[in-house]
PDB file of C-alpha atoms in Angstrom:
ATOM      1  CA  UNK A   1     106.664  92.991 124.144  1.00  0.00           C
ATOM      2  CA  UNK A   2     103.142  93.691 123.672  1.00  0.00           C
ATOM      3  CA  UNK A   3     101.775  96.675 121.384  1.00  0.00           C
ATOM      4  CA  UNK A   4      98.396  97.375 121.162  1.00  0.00           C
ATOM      5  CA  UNK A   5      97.827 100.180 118.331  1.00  0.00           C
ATOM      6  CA  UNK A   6      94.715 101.790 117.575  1.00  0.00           C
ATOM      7  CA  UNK A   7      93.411 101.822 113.549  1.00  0.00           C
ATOM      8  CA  UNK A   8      93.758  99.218 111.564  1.00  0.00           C
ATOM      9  CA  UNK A   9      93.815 101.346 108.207  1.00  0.00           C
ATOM     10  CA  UNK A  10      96.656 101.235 105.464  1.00  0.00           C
ATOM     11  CA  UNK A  11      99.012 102.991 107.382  1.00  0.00           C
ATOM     12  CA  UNK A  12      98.715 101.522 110.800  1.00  0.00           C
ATOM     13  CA  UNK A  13      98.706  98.414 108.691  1.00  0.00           C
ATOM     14  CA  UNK A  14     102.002  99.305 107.561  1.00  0.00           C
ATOM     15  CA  UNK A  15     102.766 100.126 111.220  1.00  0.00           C
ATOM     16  CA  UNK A  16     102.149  96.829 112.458  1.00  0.00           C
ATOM     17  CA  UNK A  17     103.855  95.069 109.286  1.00  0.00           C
ATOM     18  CA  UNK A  18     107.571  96.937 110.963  1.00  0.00           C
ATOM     19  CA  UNK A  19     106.623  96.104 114.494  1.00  0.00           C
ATOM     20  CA  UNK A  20     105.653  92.312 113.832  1.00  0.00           C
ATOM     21  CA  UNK A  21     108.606  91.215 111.869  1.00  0.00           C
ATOM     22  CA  UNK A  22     110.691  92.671 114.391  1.00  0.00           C
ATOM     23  CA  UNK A  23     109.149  90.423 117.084  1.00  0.00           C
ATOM     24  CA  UNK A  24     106.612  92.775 118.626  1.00  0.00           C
ATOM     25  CA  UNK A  25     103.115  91.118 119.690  1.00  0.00           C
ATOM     26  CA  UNK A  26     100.164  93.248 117.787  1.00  0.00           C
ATOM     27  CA  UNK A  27      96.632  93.692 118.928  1.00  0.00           C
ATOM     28  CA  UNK A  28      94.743  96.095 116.265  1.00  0.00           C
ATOM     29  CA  UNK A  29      91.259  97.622 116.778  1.00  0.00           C
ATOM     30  CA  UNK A  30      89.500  99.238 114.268  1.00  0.00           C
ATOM     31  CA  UNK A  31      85.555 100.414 114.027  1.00  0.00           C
ATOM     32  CA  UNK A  32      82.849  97.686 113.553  1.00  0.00           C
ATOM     33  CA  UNK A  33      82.476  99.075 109.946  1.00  0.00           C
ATOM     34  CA  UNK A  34      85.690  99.815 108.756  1.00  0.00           C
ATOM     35  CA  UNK A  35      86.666 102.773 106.201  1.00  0.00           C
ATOM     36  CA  UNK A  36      89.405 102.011 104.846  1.00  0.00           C
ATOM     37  CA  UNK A  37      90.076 103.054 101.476  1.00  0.00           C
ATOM     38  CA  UNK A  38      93.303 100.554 100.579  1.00  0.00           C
ATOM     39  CA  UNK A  39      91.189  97.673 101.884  1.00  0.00           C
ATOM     40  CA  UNK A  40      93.619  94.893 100.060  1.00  0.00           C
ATOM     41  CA  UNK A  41      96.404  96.690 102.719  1.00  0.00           C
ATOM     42  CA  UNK A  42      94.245  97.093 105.780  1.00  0.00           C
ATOM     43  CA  UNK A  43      94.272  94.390 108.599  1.00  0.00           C
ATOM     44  CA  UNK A  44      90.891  96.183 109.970  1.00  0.00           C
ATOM     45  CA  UNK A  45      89.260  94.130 106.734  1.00  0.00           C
ATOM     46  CA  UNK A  46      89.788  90.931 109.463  1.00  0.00           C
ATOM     47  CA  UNK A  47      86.864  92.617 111.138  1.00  0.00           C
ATOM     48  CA  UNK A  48      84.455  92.209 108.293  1.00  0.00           C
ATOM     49  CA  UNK A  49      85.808  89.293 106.795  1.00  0.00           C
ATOM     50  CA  UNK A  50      86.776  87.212 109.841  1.00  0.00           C
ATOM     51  CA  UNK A  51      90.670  86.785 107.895  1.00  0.00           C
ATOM     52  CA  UNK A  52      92.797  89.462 106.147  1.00  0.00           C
ATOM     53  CA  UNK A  53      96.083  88.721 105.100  1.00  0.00           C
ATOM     54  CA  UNK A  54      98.867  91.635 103.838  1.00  0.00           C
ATOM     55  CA  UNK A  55     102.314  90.715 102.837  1.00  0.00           C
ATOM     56  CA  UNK A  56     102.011  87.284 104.575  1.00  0.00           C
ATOM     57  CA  UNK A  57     101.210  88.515 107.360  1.00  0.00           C
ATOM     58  CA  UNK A  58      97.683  87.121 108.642  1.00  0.00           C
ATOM     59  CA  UNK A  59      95.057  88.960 110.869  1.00  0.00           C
ATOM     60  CA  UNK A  60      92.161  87.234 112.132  1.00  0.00           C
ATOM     61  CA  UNK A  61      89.352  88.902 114.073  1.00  0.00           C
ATOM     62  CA  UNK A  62      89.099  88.322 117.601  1.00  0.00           C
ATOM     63  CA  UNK A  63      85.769  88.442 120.102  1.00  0.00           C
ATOM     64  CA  UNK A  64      87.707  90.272 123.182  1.00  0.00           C
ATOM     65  CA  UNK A  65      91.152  90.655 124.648  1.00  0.00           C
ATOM     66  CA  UNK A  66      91.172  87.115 125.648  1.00  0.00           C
ATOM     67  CA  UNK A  67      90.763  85.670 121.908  1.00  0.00           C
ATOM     68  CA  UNK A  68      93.375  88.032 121.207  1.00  0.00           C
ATOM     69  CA  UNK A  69      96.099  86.502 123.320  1.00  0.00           C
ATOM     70  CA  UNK A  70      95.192  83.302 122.108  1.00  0.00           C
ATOM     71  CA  UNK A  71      95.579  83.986 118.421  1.00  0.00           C
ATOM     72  CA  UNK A  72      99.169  85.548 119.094  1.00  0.00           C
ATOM     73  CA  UNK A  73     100.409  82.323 120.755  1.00  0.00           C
ATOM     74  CA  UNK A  74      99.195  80.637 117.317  1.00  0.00           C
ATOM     75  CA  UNK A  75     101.249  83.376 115.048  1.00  0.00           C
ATOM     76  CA  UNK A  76      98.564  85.039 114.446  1.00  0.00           C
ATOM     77  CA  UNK A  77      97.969  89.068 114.484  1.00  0.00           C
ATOM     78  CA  UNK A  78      94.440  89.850 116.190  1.00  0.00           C
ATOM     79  CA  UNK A  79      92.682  92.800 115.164  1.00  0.00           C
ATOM     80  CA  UNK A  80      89.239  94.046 117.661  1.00  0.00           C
ATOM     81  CA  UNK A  81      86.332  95.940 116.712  1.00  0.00           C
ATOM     82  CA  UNK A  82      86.727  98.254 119.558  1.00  0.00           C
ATOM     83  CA  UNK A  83      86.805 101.963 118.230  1.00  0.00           C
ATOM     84  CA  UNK A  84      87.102 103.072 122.024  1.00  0.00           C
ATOM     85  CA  UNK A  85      90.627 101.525 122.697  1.00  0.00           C
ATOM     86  CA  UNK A  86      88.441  99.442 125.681  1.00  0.00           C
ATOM     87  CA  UNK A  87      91.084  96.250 125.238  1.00  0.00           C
ATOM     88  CA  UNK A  88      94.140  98.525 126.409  1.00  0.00           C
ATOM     89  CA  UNK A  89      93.247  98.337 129.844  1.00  0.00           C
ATOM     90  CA  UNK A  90      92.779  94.931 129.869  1.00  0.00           C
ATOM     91  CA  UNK A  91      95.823  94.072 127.913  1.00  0.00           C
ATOM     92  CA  UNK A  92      97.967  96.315 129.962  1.00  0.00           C
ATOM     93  CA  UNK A  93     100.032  96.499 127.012  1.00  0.00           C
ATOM     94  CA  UNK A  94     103.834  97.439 127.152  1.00  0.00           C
ATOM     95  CA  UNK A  95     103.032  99.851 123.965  1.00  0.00           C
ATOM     96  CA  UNK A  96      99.951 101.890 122.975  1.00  0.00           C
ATOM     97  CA  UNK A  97     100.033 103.411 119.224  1.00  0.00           C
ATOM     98  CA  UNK A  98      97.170 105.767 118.235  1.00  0.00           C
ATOM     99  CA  UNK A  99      97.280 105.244 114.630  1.00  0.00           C
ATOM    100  CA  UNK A 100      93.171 105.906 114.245  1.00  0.00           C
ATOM    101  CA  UNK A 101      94.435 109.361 111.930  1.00  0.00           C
ATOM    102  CA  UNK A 102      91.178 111.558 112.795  1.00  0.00           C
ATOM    103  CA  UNK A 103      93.669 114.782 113.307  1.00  0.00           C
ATOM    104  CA  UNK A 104      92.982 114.960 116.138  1.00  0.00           C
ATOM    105  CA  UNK A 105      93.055 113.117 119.785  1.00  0.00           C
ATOM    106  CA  UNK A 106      89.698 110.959 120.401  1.00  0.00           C
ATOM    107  CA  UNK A 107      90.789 109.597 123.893  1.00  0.00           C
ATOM    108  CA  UNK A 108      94.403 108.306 123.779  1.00  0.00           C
ATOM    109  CA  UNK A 109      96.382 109.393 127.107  1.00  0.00           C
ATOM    110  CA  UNK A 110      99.878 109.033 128.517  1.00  0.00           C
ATOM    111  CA  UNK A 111      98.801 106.881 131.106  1.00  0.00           C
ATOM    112  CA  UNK A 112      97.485 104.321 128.710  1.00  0.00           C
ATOM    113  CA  UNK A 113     100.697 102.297 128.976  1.00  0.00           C
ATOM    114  CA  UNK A 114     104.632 102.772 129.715  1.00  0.00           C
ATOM    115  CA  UNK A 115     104.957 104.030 126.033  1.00  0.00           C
ATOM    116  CA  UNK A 116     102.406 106.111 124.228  1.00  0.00           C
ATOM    117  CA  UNK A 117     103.306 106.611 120.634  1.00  0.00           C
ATOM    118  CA  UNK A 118     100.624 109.415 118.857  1.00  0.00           C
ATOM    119  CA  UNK A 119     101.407 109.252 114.892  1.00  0.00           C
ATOM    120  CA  UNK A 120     100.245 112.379 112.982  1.00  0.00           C
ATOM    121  CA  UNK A 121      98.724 115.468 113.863  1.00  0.00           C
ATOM    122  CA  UNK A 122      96.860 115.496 116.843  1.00  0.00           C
ATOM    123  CA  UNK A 123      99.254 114.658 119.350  1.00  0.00           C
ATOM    124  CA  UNK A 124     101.938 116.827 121.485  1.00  0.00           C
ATOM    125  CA  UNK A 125     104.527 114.805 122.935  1.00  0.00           C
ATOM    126  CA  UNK A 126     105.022 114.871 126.840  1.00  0.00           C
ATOM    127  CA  UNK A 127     101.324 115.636 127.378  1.00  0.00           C
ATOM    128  CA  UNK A 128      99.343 113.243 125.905  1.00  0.00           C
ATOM    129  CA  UNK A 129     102.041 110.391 124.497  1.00  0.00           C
ATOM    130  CA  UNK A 130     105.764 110.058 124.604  1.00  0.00           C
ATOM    131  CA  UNK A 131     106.597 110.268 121.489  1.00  0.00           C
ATOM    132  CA  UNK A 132     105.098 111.839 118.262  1.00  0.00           C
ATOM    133  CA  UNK A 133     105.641 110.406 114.628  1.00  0.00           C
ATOM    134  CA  UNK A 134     105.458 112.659 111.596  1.00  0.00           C
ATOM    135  CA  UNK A 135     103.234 111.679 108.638  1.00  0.00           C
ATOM    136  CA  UNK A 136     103.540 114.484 106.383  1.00  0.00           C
ATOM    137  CA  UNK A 137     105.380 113.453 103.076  1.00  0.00           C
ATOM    138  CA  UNK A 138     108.677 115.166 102.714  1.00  0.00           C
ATOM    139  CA  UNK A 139     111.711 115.564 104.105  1.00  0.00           C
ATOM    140  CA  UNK A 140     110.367 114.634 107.928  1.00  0.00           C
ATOM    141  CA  UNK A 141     107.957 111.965 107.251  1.00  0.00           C
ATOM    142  CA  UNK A 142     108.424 108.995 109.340  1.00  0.00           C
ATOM    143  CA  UNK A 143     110.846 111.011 111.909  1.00  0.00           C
ATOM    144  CA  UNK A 144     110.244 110.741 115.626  1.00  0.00           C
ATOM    145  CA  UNK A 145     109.656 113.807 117.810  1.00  0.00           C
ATOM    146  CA  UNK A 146     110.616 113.772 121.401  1.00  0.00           C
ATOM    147  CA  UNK A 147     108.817 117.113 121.718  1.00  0.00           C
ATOM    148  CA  UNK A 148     105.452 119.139 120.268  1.00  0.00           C
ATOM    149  CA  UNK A 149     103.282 118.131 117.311  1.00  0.00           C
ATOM    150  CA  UNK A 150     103.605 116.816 113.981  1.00  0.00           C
ATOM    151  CA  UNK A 151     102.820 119.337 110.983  1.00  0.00           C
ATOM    152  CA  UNK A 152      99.095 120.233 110.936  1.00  0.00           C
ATOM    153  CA  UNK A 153      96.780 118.567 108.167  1.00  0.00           C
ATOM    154  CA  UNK A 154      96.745 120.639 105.234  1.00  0.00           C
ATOM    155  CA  UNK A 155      94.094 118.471 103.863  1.00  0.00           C
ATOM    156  CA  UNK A 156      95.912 117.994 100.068  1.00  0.00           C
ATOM    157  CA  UNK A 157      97.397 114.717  99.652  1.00  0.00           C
ATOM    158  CA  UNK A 158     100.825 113.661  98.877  1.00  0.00           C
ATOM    159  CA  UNK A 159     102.178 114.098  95.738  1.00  0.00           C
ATOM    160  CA  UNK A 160     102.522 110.732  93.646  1.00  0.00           C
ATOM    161  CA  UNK A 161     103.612 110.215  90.108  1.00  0.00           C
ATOM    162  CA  UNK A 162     102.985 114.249  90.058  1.00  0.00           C
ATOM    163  CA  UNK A 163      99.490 114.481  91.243  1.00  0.00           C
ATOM    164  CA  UNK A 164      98.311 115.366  94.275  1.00  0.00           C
ATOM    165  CA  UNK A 165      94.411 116.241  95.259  1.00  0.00           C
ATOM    166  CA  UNK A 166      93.888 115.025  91.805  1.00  0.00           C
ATOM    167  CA  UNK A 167      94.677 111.494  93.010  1.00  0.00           C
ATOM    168  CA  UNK A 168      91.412 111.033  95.552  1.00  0.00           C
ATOM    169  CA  UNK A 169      87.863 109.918  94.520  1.00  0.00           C
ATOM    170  CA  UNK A 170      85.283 111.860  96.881  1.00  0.00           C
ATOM    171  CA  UNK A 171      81.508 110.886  96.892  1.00  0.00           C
ATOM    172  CA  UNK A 172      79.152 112.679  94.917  1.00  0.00           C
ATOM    173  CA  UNK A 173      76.707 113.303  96.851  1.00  0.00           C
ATOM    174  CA  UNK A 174      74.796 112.099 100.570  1.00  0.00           C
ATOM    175  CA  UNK A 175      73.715 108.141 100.645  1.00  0.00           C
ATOM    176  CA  UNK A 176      74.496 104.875 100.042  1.00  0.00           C
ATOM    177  CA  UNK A 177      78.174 104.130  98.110  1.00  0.00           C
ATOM    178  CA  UNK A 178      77.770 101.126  95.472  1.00  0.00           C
ATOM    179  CA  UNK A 179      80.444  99.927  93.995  1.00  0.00           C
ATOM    180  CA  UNK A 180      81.329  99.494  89.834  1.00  0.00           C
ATOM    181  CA  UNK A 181      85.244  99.356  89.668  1.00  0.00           C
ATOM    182  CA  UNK A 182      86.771  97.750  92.373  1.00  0.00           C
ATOM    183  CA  UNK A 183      90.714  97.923  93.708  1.00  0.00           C
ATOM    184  CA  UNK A 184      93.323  97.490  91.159  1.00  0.00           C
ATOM    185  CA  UNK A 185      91.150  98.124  87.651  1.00  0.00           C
ATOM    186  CA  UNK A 186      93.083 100.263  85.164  1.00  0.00           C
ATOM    187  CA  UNK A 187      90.790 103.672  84.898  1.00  0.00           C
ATOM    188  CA  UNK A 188      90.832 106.754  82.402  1.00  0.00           C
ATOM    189  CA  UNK A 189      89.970 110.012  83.580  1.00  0.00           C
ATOM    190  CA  UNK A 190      85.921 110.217  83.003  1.00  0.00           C
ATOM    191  CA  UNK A 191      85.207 106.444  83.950  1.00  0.00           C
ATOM    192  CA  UNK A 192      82.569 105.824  86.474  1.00  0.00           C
ATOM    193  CA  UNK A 193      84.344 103.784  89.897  1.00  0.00           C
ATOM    194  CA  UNK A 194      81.324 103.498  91.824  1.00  0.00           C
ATOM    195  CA  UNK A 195      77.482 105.914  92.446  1.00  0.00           C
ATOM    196  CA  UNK A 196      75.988 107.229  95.325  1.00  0.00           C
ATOM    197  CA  UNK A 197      72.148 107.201  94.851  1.00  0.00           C
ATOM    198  CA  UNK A 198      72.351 106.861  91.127  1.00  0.00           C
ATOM    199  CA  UNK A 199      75.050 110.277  90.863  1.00  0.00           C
ATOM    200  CA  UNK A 200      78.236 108.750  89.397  1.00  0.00           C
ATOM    201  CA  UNK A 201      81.631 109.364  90.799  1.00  0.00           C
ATOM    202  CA  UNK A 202      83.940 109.916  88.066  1.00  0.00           C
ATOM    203  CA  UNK A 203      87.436 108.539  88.036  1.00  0.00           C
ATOM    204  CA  UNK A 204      90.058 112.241  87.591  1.00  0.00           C
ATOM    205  CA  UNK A 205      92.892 111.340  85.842  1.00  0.00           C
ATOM    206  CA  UNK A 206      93.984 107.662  84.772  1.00  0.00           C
ATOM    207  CA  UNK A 207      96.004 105.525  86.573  1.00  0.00           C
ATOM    208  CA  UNK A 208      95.195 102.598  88.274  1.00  0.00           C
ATOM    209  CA  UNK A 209      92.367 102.522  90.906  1.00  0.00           C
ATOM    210  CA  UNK A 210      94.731 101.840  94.249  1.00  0.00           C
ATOM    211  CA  UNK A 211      91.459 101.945  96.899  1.00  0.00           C
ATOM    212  CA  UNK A 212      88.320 102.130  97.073  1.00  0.00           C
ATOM    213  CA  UNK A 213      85.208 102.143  99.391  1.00  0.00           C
ATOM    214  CA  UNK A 214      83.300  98.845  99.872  1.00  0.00           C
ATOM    215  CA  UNK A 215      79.880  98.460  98.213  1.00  0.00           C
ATOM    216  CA  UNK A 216      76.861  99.528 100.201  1.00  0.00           C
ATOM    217  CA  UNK A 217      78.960 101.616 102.021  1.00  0.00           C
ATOM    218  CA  UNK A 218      76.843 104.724 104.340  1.00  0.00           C
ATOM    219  CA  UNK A 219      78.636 108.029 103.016  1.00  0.00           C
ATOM    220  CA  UNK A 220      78.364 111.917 102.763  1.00  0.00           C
ATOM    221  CA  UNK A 221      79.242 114.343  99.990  1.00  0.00           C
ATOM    222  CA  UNK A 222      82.808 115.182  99.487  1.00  0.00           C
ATOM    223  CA  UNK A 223      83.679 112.294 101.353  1.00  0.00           C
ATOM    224  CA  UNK A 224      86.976 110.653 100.346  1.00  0.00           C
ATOM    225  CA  UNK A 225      85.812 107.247  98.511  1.00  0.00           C
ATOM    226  CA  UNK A 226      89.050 106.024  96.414  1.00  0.00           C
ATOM    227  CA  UNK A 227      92.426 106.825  95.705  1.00  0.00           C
ATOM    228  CA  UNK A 228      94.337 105.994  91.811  1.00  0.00           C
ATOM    229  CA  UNK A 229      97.572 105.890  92.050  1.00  0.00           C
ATOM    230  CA  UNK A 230      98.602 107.169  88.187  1.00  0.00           C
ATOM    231  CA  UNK A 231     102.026 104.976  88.221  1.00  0.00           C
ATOM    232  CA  UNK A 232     100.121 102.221  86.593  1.00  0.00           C
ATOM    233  CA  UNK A 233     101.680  99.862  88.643  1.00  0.00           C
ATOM    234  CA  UNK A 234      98.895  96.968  89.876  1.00  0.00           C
ATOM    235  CA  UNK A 235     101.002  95.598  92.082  1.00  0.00           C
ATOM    236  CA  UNK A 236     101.478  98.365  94.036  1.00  0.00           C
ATOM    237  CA  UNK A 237      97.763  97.691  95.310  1.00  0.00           C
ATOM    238  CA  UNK A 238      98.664  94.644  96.857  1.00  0.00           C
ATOM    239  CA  UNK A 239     101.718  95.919  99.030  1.00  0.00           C
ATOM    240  CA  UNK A 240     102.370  98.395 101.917  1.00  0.00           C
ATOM    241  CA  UNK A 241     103.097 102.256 100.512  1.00  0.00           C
ATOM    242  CA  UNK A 242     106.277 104.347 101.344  1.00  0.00           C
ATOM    243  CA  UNK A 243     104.678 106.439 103.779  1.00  0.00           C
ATOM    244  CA  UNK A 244     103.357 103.305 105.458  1.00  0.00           C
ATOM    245  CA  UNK A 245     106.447 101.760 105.729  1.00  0.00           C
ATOM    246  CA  UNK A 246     108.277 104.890 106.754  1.00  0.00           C
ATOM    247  CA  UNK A 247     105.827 105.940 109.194  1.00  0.00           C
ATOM    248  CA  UNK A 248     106.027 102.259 110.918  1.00  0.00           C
ATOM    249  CA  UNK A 249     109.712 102.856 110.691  1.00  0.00           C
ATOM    250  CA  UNK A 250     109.399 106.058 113.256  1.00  0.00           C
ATOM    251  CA  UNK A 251     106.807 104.404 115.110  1.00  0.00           C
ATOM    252  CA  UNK A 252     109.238 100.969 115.749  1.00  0.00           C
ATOM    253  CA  UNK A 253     111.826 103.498 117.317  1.00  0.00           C
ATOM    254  CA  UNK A 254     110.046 105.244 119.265  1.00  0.00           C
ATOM    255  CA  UNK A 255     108.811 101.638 121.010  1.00  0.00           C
ATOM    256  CA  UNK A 256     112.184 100.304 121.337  1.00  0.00           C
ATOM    257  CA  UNK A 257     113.928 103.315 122.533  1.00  0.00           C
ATOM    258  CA  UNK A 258     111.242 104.429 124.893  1.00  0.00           C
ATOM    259  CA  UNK A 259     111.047 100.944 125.990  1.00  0.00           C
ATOM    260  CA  UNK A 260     115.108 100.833 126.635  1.00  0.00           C
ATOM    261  CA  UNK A 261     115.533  98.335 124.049  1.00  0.00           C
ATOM    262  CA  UNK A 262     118.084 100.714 121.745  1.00  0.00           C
ATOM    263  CA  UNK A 263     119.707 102.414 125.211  1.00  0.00           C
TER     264      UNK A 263
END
């Protein structure tokens, strides 16, 4: 079975991680410049660095749909830059998974392939995918939904180690992100993570910094720039998250029971 799932992020990177250990083919596309925040968790890194690698798993950056094909034969998970999805229809996967997390639909249809999986807000099952998977932390994240939407973006984040909003670093100001703390540096509320144009951007509480942007990254003010997890727990910058995982875990049965595979 082949999936083909759009993003390449931390979360569809979790996403993948549950389909391809149990036996589903991955193609990932991502944007040429990837955003990801969790970059030691995001397979889209394969498109900058030509090789990422999370929880043994190893993505490698492929040219076109062809050099994809190749690199799964080898064990390998291929990841696109192809923001537009382009590679579905000449994949013709068994699976398409719109993972991109903009909030909102930016092209995925229910024609795309036999089983169109939206995750998140943005998508209303039976009109533009099959299947909808819930992303909201709480009591329905990661569940499947045969009918209508997920729950609406409330634009606060989820509550870890008992902060919320406080969590997320957000660029000073418009220009050019440079890096001074990069992923997994123990922080203290007041320490400077990275500048934009010389204005620092000033860690919130202390914790551990979980993700942050690359240097030299293009960004605008208020945009979200890094993440601390306040657990204290390094290691926890080098795996998949809960959400990730449970979200993937939604997403895997909506594929196999859409495909027949649990009937």
């Amino acid at each position: 079975m082949l999936t083909v799932i759009r993003g390449a992020g931390d979360l569809a990177t979790g996403i993948a991680l549950r389909l391809w250990r149990a036996g589903i083919q991955i193609v990932m596309t991502d944007l040429p410049k990837p955003t990801a925040i969790r970059r030691t968790v995001a397979f889209s890194q394969a498109i900058l660095l030509g090789e990422a690698a999370v929880e043994n798993v190893t993505a490698r950056r492929a040219e076109n749909p062809e050099e994809a094909l190749s690199l799964l034969k080898t064990g390998i998970l291929p990841v696109l830059a192809d923001p537009e999805g382009a590679c579905i229809a000449a994949l013709r996967p068994d699976a398409a998974v719109d993972a991109i997390l903009a909030k909102r639909n930016l092209g995925t249809k229910i024609t795309d392939a036999p089983v169109v999986v939206g995750v998140g807000p943005g998508f209303t099952a039976g009109v533009d995918c099959h299947a909808v998977v819930e992303t909201m932390r709480g009591h329905y994240l990661g569940r499947v939904l045969w009918q209508g939407s997920a729950e609406p973006n409330t634009g606060i984040p989820g509550l870890i180690g008992g902060f919320a909003g406080e969590r997320v670093l957000r660029a000073p100001a418009d220009g050019v992100f440079h890096l001074i703390l990069d992923i997994g540096a123990p922080v203290k509320q007041g320490d400077i993570a990275g500048e934009v144009d010389g204005v620092p951007m000033l860690c919130t509480l202390d914790g551990v910094l979980r993700g942050i942007l690359p240097d030299g990254t293009p960004v605008h003010k208020g945009m979200k720039s890094g993440d601390i997890d306040p657990r204290c727990k390094k290691e926890h910058c080098y795996c998949a998250s809960d959400k990730a995982l449970a979200v993937g875990g939604g997403v895997l049965e909506a594929v196999l029971g859409l495909s027949g595979v649990l009937k």
